[in-house]
Coordinates of C-alpha atoms in Angstrom, one line a residue:
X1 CA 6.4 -17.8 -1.3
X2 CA 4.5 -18.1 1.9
X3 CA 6.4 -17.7 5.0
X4 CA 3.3 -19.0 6.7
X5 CA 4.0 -22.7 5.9
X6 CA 0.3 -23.6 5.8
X7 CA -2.8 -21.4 4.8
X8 CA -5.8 -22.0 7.4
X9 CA -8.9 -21.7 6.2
X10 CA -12.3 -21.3 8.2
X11 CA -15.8 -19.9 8.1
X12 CA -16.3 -16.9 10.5
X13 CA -19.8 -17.3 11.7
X14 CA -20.9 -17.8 15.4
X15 CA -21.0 -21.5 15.2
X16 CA -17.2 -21.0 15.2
X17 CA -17.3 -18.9 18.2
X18 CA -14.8 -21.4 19.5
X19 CA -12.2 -21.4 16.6
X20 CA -8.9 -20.8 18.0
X21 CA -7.4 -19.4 14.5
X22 CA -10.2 -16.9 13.1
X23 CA -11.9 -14.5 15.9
X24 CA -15.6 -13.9 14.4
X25 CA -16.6 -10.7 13.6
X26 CA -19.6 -10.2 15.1
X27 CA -20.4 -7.4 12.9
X28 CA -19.5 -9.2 9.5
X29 CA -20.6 -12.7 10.7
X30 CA -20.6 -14.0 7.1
X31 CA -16.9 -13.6 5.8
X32 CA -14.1 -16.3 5.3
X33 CA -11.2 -16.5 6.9
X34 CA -7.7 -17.1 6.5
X35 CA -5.6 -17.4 9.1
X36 CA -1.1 -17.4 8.7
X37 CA 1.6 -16.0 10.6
X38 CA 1.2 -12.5 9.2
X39 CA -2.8 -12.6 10.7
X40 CA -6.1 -12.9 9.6
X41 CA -7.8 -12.0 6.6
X42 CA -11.5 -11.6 5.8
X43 CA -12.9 -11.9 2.5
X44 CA -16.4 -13.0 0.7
X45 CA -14.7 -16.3 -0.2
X46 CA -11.9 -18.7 0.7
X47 CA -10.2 -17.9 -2.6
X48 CA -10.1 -14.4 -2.2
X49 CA -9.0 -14.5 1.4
X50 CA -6.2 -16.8 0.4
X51 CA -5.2 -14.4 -2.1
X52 CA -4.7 -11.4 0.4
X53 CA -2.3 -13.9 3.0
X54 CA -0.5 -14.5 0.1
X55 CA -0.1 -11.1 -0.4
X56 CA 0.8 -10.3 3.2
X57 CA 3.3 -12.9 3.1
X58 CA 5.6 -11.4 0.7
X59 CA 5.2 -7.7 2.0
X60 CA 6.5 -9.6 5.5
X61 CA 9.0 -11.1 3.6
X62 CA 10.2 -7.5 1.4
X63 CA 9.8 -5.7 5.1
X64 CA 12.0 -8.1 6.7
X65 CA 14.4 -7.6 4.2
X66 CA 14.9 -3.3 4.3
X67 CA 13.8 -3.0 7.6
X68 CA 15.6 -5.7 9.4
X69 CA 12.6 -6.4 11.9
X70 CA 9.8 -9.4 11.7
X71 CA 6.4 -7.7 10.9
X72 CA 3.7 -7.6 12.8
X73 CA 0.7 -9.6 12.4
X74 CA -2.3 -7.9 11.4
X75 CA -5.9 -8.3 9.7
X76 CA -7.0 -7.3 6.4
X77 CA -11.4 -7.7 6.0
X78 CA -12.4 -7.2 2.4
X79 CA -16.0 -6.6 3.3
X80 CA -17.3 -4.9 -0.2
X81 CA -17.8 -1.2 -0.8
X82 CA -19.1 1.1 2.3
X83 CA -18.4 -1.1 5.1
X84 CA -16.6 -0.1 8.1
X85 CA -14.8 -2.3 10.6
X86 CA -16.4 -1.4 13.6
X87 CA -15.3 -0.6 17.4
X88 CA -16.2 -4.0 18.8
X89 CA -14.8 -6.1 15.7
X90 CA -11.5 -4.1 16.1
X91 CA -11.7 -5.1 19.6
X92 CA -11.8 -8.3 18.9
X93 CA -8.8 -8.7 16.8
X94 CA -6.6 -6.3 19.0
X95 CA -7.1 -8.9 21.7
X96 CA -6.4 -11.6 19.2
X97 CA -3.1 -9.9 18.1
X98 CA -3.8 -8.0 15.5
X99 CA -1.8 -5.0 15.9
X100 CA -2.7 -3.6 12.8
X101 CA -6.4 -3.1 10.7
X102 CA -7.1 -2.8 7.7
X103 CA -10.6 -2.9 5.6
X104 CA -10.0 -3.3 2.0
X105 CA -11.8 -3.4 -1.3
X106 CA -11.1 -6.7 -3.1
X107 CA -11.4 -7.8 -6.6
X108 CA -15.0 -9.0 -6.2
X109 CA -15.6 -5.9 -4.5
X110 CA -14.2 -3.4 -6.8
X111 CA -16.2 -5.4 -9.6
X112 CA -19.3 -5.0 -7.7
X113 CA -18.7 -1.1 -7.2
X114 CA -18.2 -0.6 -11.0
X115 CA -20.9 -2.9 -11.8
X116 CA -23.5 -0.8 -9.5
X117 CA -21.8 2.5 -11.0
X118 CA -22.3 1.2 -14.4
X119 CA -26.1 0.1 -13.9
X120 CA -27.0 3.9 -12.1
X121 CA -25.0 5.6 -15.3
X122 CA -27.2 3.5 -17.1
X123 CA -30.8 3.4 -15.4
X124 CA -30.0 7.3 -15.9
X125 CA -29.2 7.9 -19.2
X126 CA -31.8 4.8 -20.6
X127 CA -34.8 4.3 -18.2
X128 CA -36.5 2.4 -20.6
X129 CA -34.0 -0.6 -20.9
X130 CA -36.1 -4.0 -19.4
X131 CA -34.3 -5.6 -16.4
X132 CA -32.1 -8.6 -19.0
X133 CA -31.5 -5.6 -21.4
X134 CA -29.9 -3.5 -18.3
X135 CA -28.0 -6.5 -17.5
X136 CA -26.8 -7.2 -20.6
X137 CA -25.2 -3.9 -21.0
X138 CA -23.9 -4.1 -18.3
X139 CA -21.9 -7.2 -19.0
X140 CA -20.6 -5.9 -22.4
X141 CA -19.0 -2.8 -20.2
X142 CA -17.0 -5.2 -17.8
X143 CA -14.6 -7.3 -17.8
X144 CA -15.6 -11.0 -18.1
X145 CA -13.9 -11.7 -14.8
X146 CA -12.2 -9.2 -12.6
X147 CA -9.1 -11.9 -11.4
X148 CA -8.2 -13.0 -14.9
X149 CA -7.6 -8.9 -15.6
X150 CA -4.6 -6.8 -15.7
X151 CA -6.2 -4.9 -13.0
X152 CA -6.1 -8.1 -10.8
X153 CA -2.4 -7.7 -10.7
X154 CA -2.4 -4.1 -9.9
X155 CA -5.0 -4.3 -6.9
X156 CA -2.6 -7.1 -5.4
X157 CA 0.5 -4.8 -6.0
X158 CA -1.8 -2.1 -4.3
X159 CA -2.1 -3.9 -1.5
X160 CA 0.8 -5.2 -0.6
X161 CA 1.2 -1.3 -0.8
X162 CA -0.9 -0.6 1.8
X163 CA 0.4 -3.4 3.3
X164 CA 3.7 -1.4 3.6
X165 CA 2.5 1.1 5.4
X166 CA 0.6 -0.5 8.3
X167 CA 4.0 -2.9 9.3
X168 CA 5.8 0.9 9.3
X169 CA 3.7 2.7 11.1
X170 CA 3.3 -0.7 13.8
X171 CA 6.7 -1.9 13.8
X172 CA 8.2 1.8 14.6
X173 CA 5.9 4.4 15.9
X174 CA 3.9 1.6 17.8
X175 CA 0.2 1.9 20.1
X176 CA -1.5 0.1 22.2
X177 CA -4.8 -0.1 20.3
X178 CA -5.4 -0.2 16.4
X179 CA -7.1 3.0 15.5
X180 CA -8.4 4.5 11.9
X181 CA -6.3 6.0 9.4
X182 CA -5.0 9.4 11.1
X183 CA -6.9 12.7 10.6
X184 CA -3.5 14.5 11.0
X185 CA -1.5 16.7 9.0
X186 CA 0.5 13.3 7.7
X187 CA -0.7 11.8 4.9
X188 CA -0.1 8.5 6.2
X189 CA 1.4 7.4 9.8
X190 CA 2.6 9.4 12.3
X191 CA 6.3 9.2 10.5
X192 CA 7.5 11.7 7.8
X193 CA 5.6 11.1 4.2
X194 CA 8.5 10.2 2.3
X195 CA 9.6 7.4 4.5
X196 CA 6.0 5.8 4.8
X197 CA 5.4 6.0 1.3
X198 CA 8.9 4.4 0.4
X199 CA 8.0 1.6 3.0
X200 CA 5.0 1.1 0.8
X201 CA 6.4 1.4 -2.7
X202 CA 9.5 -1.5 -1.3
X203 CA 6.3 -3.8 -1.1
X204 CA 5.2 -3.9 -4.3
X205 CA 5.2 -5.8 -7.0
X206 CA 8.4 -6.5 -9.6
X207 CA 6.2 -5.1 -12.3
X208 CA 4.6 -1.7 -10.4
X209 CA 8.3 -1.2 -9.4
X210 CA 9.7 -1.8 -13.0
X211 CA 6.9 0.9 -13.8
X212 CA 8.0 3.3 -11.3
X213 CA 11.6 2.9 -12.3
X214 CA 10.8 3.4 -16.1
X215 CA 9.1 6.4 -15.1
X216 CA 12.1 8.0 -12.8
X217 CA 14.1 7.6 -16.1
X218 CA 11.8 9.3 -18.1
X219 CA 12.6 12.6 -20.4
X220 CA 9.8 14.4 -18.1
X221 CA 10.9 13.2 -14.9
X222 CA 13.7 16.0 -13.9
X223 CA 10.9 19.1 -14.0
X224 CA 8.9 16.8 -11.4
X225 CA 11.5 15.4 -9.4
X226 CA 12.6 16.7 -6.1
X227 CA 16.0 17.9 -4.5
X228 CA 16.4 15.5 -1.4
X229 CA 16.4 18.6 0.9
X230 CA 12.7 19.2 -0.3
X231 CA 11.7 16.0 -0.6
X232 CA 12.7 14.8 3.0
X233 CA 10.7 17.8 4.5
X234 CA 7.4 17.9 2.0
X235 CA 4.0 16.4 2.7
X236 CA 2.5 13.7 0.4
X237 CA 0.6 15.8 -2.6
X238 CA -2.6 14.1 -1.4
X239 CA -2.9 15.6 1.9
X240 CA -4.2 18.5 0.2
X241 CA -6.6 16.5 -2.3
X242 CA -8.1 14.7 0.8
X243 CA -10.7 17.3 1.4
X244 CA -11.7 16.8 -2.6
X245 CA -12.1 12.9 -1.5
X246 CA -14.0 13.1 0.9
X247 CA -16.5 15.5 -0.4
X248 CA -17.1 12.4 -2.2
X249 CA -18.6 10.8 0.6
X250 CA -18.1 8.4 3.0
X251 CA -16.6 4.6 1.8
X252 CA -14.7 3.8 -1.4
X253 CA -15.7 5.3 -4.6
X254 CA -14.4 4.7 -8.0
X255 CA -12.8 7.7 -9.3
X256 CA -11.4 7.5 -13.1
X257 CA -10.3 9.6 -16.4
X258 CA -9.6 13.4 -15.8
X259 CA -11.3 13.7 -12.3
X260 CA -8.7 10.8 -11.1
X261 CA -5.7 12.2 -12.9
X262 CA -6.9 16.0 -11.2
X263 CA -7.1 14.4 -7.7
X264 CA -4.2 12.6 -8.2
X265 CA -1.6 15.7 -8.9
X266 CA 1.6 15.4 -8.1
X267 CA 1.1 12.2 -5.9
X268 CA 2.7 9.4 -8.9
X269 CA 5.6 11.7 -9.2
X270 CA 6.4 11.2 -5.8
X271 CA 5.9 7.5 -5.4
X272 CA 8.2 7.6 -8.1
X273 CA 11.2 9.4 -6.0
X274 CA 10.2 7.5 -3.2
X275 CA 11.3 4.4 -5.2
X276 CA 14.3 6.2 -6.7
X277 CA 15.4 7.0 -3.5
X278 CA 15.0 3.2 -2.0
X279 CA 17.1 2.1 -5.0
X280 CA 19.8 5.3 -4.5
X281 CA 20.3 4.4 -1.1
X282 CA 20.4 0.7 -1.4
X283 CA 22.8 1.5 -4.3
X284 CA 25.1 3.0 -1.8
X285 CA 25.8 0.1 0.5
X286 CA 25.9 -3.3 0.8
X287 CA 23.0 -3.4 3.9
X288 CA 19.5 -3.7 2.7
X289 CA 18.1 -2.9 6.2
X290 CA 18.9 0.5 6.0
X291 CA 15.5 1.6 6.2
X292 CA 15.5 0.3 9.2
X293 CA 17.9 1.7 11.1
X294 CA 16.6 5.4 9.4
X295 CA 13.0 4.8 10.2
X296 CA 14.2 3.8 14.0
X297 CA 16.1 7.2 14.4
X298 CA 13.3 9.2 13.0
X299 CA 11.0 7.7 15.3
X300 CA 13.0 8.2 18.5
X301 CA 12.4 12.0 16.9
X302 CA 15.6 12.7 15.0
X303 CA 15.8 13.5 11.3
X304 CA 17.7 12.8 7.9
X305 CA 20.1 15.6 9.2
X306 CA 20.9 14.1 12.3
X307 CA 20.9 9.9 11.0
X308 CA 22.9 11.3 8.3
X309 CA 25.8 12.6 10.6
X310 CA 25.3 9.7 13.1
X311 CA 24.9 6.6 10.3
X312 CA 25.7 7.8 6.7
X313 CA 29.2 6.9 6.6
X314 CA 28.0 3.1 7.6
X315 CA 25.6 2.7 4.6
X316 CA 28.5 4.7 2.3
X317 CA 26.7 7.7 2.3
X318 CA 27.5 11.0 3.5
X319 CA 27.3 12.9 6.1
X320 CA 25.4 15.9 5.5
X321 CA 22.1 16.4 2.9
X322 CA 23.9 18.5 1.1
X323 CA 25.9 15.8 0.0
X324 CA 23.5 13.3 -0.4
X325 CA 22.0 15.9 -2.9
X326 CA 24.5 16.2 -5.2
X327 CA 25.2 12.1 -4.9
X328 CA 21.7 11.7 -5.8
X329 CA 22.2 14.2 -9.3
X330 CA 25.1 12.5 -9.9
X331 CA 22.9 8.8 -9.6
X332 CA 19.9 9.8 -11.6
X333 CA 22.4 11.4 -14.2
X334 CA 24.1 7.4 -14.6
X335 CA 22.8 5.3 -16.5
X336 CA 20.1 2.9 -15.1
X337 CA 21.6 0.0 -13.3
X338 CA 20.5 -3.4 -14.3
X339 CA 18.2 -5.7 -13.1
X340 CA 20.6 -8.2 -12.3
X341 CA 22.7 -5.5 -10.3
X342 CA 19.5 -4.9 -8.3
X343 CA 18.9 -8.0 -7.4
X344 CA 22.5 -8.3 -6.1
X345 CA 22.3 -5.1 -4.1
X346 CA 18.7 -6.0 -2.1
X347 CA 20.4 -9.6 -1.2

């Protein structure tokens, strides 16, 4: 559902300098735009930048719902693997409104990474192979069309995702100018770890949060799973993986099999609590916007400790962690609670 109303759709090149709805980027002259209420995205095709406001549209819409504020408008460019959004394009749309930035690696462009992975693997390992040949092989190796794949739906859960955390970070620990992700000791935003990555996991999709629920229930889960008291004061597992990432080089790389599940670590397991805790919490009380009112005390610089003692008892929670601890045992020791019951709770 698009709270936008109507989808806008134009070509960003200079002989639109004067179009009111899309600013051109000067430095990625080429790209379609879509313009809505959430902002302006970029992509290598009307289609694809239609897909991404559509996306936008219903993270608004989830962070609306748990954080009880409108989010800000922002801009997501999907300009292909290795390309930057630079100073005076991030300019541009800070004066437009854009209060938040975001490059991203479509579909298409996640397609064309793999495929010029593929082709090097391949150029390596069988120099010989004629030009069609190469080609060929390189076909059989992909899929036939990256949007009619599985992993279609997961890159669009993924970015409503990262979605998530941008409206956090801008709607509560806000700046005057859009900058790059942070270099700091947080994983994420300026906020604690837990709380931006349960902003992100609210966004997704029905399915990646039917996964991550399935998991949290899982015979594994309790020797991965966190006290609260830990969790509220631990920094996301891939803080300490970043260094490994980046040695990678700059831009996005594909990463997959062991090397991806050794990078990884920890870092599912705690998306998963992050989710178990959303649905524990909203569990707990009848208002769906208590991330809100947690994420504003935590930004004014208090803590669970303190929000707990000030606000618990008006979500039906307690007052101390201590408490919430042994609440949150007793709730991952129930049996899972329907979907139907969900659905009821987050209205």
């Amino acid at each position: 559902m698009l709270t936008a109303g109507l989808l806008l759709t134009c070509v960003a090149t200079a002989s639109l300098a004067q179009d009111t709805h899309c600013p051109v980027l000067a430095d990625m002259p080429t790209l379609d735009c879509v313009t809505s209420t959430q902002g302006w995205f970029y992509a290598a095709s009307p289609d694809a930048a239609t897909q991404m406001a559509e996306d936008a549209a219903l993270a608004a819409q989830s962070f609306t719902t748990y954080f009880g504020r409108s989010a800000p408008r922002g801009a997501l460019i999907a300009a292909g693997a290795g390309q930057a959004i630079s100073d005076a394009d991030r300019h541009t749309l800070t004066t437009a409104g854009a209060v938040w930035q975001l490059p991203w690696l479509d579909a298409d462009g996640r397609r064309a990474l793999q495929r010029s992975a593929v082709e090097r693997q391949l150029r390596a390992r069988m120099p010989d192979l004629d030009e069609a040949q190469l080609q060929a092989r390189i076909d059989a190796a992909l899929p036939s069309s990256a949007a009619a794949t599985p992993d279609n739906a997961v890159d669009r859960s993924s970015l409503r995702h990262e979605i998530g955390h941008m409206l956090l970070i801008r709607s509560f620990w806000p700046v005057s100018e859009p900058a790059a992700p942070t270099t700091s000791a947080h994983y994420g935003g300026p906020g604690p770890d837990w709380l931006d990555e349960l902003a992100a996991v609210l966004m997704e999709s029905d399915t990646m949060t039917d996964a991550r629920r399935e998991k949290l229930r899982a015979p594994e889960a309790s020797a991965h799973l966190k006290t609260l008291t830990a969790f509220f004061a631990m920094p996301h597992p891939m803080v300490a993986r970043m260094a490994e990432l980046t040695a990678h080089g700059p831009g996005a790389h594909v990463i997959s099999g062991p090397e991806a599940q050794r990078l990884a670590g920890d870092a599912t397991w705690f998306y998963t609590q992050a989710r178990g805790v959303a649905d524990f919490l909203l569990a707990s009380g009848d208002d769906p916007a208590v991330f809100g009112s947690i994420a504003a005390f935590l930004a004014d610089g208090g803590d669970m400790y303190g929000w707990l003692a000030a606000h618990g008892a008006e979500y039906g929670l307690p007052a101390s962690i201590a408490a919430l601890d042994a609440a949150w045992t007793q709730w991952l020791a129930a049996p899972a609670p329907s979907p139907e019951t969900d659905a009821a709770q987050a209205r």
